XYZ file of C-alpha atoms in Angstrom:
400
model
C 0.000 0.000 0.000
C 1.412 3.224 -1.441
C 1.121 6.514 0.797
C -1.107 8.351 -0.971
C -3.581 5.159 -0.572
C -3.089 5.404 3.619
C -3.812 8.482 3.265
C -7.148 8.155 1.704
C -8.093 5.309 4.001
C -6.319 6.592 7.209
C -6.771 10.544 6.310
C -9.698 12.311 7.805
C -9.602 11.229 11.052
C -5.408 11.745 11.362
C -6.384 15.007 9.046
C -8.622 16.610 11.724
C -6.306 15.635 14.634
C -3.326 17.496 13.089
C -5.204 20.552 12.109
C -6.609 20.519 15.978
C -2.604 20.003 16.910
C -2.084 22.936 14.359
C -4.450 25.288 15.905
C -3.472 24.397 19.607
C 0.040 25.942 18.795
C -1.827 29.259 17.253
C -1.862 30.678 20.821
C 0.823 29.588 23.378
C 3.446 31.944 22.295
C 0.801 34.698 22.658
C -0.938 33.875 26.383
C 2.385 32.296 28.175
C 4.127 35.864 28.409
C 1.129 37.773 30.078
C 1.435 35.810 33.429
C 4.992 36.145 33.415
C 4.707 39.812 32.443
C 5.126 41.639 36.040
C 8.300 39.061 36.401
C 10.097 39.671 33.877
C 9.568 43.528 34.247
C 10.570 43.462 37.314
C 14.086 41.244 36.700
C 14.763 43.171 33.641
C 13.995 46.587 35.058
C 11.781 47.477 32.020
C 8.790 50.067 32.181
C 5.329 49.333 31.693
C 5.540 50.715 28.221
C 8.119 47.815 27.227
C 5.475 45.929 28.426
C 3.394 47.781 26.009
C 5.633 47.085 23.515
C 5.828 43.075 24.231
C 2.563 42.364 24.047
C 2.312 44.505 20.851
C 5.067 43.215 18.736
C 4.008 39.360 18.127
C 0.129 40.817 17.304
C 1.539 43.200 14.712
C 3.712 40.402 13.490
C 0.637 38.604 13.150
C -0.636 40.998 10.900
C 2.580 40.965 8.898
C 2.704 37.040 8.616
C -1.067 37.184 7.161
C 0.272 38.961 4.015
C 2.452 36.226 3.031
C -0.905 33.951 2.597
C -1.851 34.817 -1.032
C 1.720 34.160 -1.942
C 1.884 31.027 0.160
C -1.446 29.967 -1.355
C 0.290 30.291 -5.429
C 3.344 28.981 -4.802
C 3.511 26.166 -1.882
C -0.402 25.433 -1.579
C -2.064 25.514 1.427
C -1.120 22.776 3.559
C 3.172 23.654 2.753
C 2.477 26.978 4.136
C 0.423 26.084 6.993
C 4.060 23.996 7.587
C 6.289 26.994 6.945
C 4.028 28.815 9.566
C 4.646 26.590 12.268
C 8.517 25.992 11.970
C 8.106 29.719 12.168
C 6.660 29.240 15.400
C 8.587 26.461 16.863
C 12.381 28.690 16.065
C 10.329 31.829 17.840
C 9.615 30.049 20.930
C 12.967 28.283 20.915
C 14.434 31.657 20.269
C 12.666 32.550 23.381
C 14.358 29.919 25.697
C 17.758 32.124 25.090
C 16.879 34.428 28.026
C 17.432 38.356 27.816
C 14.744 41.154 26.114
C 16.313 40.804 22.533
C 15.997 37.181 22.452
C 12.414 37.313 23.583
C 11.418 40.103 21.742
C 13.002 38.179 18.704
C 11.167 35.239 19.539
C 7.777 36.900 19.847
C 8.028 38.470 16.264
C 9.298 35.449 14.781
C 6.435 33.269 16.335
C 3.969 36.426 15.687
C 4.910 35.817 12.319
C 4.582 32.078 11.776
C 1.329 32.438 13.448
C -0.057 34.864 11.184
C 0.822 32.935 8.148
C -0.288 29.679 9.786
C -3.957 31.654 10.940
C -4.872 32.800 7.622
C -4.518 29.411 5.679
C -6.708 27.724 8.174
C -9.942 29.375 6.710
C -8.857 28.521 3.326
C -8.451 25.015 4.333
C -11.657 24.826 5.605
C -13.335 26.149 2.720
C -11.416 23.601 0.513
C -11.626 20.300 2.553
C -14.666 21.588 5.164
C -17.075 23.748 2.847
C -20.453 22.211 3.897
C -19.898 22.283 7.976
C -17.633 25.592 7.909
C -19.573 26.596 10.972
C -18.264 23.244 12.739
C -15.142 23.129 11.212
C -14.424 26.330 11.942
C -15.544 26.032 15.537
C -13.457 22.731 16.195
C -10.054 24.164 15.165
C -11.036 27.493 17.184
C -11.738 25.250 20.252
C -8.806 23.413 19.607
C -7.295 27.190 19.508
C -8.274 28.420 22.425
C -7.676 25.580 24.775
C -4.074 25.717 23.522
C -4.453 29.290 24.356
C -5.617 28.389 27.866
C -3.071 25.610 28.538
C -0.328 28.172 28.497
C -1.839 31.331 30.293
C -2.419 28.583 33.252
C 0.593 26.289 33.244
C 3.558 28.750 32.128
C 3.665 30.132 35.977
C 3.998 26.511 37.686
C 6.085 25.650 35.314
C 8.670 28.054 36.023
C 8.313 27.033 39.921
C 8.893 23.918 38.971
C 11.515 24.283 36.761
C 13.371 26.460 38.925
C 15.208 28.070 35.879
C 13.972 31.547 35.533
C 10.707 33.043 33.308
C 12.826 32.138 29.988
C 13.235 28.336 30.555
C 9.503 28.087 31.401
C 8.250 29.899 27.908
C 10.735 27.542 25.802
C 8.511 24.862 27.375
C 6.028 25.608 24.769
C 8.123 24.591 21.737
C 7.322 20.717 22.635
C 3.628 20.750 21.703
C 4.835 23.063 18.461
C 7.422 20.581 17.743
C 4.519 17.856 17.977
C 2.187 19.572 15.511
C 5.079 20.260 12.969
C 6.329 16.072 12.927
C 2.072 15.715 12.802
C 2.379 17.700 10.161
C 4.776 17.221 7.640
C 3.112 14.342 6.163
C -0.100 16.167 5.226
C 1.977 18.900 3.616
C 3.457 16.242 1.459
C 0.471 13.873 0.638
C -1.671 16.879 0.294
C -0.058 19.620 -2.323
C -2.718 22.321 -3.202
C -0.575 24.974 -4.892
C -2.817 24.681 -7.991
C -5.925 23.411 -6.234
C -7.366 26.735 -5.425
C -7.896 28.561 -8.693
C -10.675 31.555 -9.537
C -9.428 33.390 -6.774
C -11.175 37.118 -6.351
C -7.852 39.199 -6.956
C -6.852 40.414 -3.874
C -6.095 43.879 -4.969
C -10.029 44.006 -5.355
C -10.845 42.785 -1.739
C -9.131 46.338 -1.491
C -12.434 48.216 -2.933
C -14.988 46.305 -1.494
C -16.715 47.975 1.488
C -17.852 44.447 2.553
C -13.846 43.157 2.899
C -13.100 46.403 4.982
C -16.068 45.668 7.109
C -14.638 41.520 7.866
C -11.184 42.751 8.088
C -12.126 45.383 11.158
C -14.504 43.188 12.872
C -11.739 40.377 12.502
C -8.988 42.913 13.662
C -11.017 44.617 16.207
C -12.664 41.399 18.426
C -9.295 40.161 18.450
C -7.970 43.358 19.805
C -9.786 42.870 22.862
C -8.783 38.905 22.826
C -5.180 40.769 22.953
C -5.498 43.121 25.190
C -7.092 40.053 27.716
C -4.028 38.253 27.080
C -1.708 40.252 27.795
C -3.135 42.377 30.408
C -5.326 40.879 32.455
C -3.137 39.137 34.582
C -1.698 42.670 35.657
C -4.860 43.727 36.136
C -5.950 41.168 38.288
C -2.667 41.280 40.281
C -3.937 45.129 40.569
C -6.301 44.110 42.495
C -4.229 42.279 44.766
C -4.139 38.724 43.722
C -0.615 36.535 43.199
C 0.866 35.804 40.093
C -0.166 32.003 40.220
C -4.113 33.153 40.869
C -4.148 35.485 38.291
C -2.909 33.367 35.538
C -5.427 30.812 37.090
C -8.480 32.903 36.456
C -6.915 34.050 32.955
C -6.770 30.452 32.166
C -10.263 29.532 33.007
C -11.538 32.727 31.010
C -9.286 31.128 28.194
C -10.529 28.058 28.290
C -14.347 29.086 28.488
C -13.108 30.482 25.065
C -13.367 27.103 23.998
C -17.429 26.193 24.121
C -18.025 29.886 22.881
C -15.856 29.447 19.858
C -16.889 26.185 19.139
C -21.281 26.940 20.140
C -21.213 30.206 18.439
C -19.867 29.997 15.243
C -22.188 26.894 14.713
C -25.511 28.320 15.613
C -24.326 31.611 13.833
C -23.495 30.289 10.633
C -26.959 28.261 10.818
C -28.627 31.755 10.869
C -29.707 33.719 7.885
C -27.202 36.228 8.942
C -24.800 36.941 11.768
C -24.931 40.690 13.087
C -27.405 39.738 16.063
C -24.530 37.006 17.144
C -21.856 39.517 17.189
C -23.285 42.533 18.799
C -24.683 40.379 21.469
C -21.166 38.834 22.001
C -19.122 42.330 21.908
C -21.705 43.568 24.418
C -21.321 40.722 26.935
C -17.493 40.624 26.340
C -17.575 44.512 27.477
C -19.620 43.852 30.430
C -18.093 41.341 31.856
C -14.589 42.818 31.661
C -15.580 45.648 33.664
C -16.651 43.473 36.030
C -13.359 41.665 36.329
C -11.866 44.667 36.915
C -13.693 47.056 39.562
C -16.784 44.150 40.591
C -16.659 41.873 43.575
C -14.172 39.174 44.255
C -16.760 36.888 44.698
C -18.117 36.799 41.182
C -14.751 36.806 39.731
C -14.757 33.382 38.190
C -18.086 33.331 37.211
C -17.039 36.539 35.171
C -13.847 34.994 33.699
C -15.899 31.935 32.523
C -18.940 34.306 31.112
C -16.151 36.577 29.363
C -14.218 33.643 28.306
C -17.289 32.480 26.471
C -18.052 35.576 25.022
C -14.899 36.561 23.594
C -14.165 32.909 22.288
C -17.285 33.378 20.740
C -16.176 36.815 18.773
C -13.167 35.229 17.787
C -15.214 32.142 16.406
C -17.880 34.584 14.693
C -14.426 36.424 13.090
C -13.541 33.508 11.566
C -16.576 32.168 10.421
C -17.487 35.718 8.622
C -14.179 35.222 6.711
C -15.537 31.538 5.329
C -19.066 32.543 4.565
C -18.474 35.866 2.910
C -16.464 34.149 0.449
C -17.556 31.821 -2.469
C -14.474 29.369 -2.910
C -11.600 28.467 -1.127
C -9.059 30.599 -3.188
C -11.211 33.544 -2.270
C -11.325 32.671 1.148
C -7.646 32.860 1.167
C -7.484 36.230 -0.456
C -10.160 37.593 2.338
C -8.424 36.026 5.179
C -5.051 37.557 3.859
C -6.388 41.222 4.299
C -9.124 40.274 7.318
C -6.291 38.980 9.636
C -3.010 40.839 7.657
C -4.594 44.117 8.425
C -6.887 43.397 10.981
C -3.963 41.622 13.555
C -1.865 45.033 12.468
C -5.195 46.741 13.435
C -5.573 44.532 16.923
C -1.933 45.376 17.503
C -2.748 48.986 18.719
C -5.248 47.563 21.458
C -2.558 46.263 23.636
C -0.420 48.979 23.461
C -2.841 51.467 23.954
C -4.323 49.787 26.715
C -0.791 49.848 28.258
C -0.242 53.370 27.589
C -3.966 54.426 29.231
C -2.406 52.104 32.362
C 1.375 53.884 32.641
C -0.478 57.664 31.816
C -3.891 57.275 34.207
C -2.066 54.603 36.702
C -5.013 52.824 37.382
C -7.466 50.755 35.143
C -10.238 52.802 34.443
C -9.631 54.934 31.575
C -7.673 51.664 29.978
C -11.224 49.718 30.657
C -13.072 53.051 28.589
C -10.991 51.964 25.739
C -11.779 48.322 25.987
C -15.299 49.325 25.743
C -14.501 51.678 22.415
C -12.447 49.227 20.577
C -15.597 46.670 21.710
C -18.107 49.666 19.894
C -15.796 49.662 16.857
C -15.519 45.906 16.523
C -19.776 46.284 16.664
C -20.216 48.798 14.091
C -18.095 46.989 11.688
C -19.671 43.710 12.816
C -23.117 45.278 11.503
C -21.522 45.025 7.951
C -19.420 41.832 8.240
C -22.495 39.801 9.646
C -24.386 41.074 6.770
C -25.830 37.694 4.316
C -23.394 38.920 1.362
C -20.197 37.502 -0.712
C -17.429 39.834 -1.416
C -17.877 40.848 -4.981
C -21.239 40.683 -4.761
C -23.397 43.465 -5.732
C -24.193 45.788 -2.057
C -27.500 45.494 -0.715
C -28.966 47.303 1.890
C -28.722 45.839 5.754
């Protein structure tokens, strides 16, 4: 029995597993520095706007690493550059392990990178391989996304107990499971090459004058902004309020991992619906609510507030995603739309963080940081109105 023949009868179920392993890596490299973040501050003698400037970097790298999908798409097919994307990962977080503010700012934008490119192929190869449950495929990887995402905001802090070696030996940690997905991987990228399997793309320069393309791009760019800004500041906000490092990245891991259910519940009843603007408002709104309440409510309801946030927000990110599939008619144009919704929409989401950091270091407190949570939230809404609409890119505008 030849490969390609396994691979036909052993295929979907391996298939499915490694793009789950795929997604879980999507994250790590993103939610492992937050709980750390006071830390390594504090043993580096950095400011809160290199903090700023930390958590920004690997989003706008994100953003940078989306552009290379149409490319990837032409010339290595889908499932090569979903490959290419996470070696880029895997040498970021190694890079990591190397100790020191240049190696870890190195790290982040190489892994910021890797993960953009990765990201913006995975709605392609839904469309492609998944085009008749795109709402469940999409969901599945997303779970699979944000429990990866949850796994490191909670472990990376006992992990560096238990290691004993400093905040730089625990994030290496995190190369193992990307190591994982790219041996899972490499033989899909070889049994399955799709360089010419996506054809009748919509040019991507004409994505670039459709309203509807603007409109996915900054509901994409702006509900992750707020995933961003979570991940890389609400540890120090909840050590604001006067819980320990460990805590804090406890409750930021449980809010991650409620991401899970929403991204996976959401996406699926939403792309069941005739269209999906109700879904997202309802989302951004909860997602706004409940973050205030993490930060000035009562202690007591502060897990029932991660999980209801986590939900919420997984669910954005989920309905992000799922507007890229459905507002696109083939898999080539679903490429070409994810290129520009997360390309510029991560370089868009980069800004949350840091401004969020900035409103923290100029106000000192967490107020006027939580005011632009909620504006960002209003922005991600109003373009959500347009995204959610029941059109395709290309298609002829008609009114909501």
């Amino acid at each position: 029995m030849n490969a390609t023949t396994e691979a036909r009868r052993y295929g979907p179920l391996l298939f499915g597993l490694a793009v789950m392993l795929v997604a879980f890596n999507l994250r790590p490299a993103l939610t492992s520095v937050g709980p750390l973040l006071t830390q390594i501050l504090a043993d580096t003698g950095s400011t809160a706007t290199t903090a700023a400037l930390l958590t920004t970097l690997p989003v706008l790298c994100l953003g940078l690493g989306g552009a290379f999908g149409p490319p990837a798409i032409r010339r290595l097919g889908v499932d090569v550059g979903i490959l290419a994307g996470l070696v880029a990962v895997l040498a970021g977080l190694l890079l990591r392990g190397l100790g020191g503010l240049p190696a870890l700012f190195a790290g982040a934008a190489l892994s910021g990178l890797g993960i953009g490119l990765s990201g913006v192929l995975l709605p392609a190869l839904v469309k492609r391989d998944f085009s008749r449950h795109a709402g469940r495929a999409t969901g599945l990887y997303t779970m699979a996304l944000c429990i990866g995402a949850g796994t490191a905001a909670g472990l990376t802090v006992p992990l560096e107990h238990w290691l004993g070696q400093g905040w730089a030996a625990a994030l290496a940690v995190w190369a193992l499971p990307a190591l994982a997905a790219v041996v899972a991987w490499i033989p899909f990228a070889r049994l399955r090459p799709a360089a010419a399997a996506v054809r009748g793309a919509e040019p991507a320069v004409r994505l670039w004058r459709e309203p509807l393309a603007w409109q996915v791009a900054g509901f994409m760019g702006l509900q992750s902004s707020l995933a961003y800004i979570q991940f890389g500041w609400l540890p120090a906000l909840l050590q604001g309020r006067g819980l320990d490092a460990v805590d804090a990245g406890y409750l930021t891991a449980l809010s991650a991992f409620a991401q899970a259910p929403g991204a996976l519940v959401v996406p699926i009843l939403a792309a069941g619906a005739r269209d999906q603007r109700g879904w997202i408002v309802g989302s951004l709104f909860i997602t706004v609510v409940v973050f205030a309440a993490l930060g000035f409510g009562p202690a007591k309801g502060m897990v029932v507030a991660a999980i209801v946030q986590g939900f919420a927000l997984g669910g954005c990110f989920g309905l992000g995603l799922t507007v890229i599939v459905l507002r696109a008619r083939d898999a080539a144009s679903t490429g070409a739309l994810s290129a520009m919704a997360q390309g510029f929409g991560y370089t868009l989401a980069s800004l949350g963080p840091f401004g969020f950091g900035l409103a923290h270091e100029i106000s000192g407190g967490w107020a006027w940081p939580t005011i632009l949570f909620a504006g960002v939230a209003l922005g991600a809404a109003l373009c959500g109105l347009g995204a959610g609409r029941n059109l395709h890119v290309g298609q002829a505008a008609r009114g909501p």
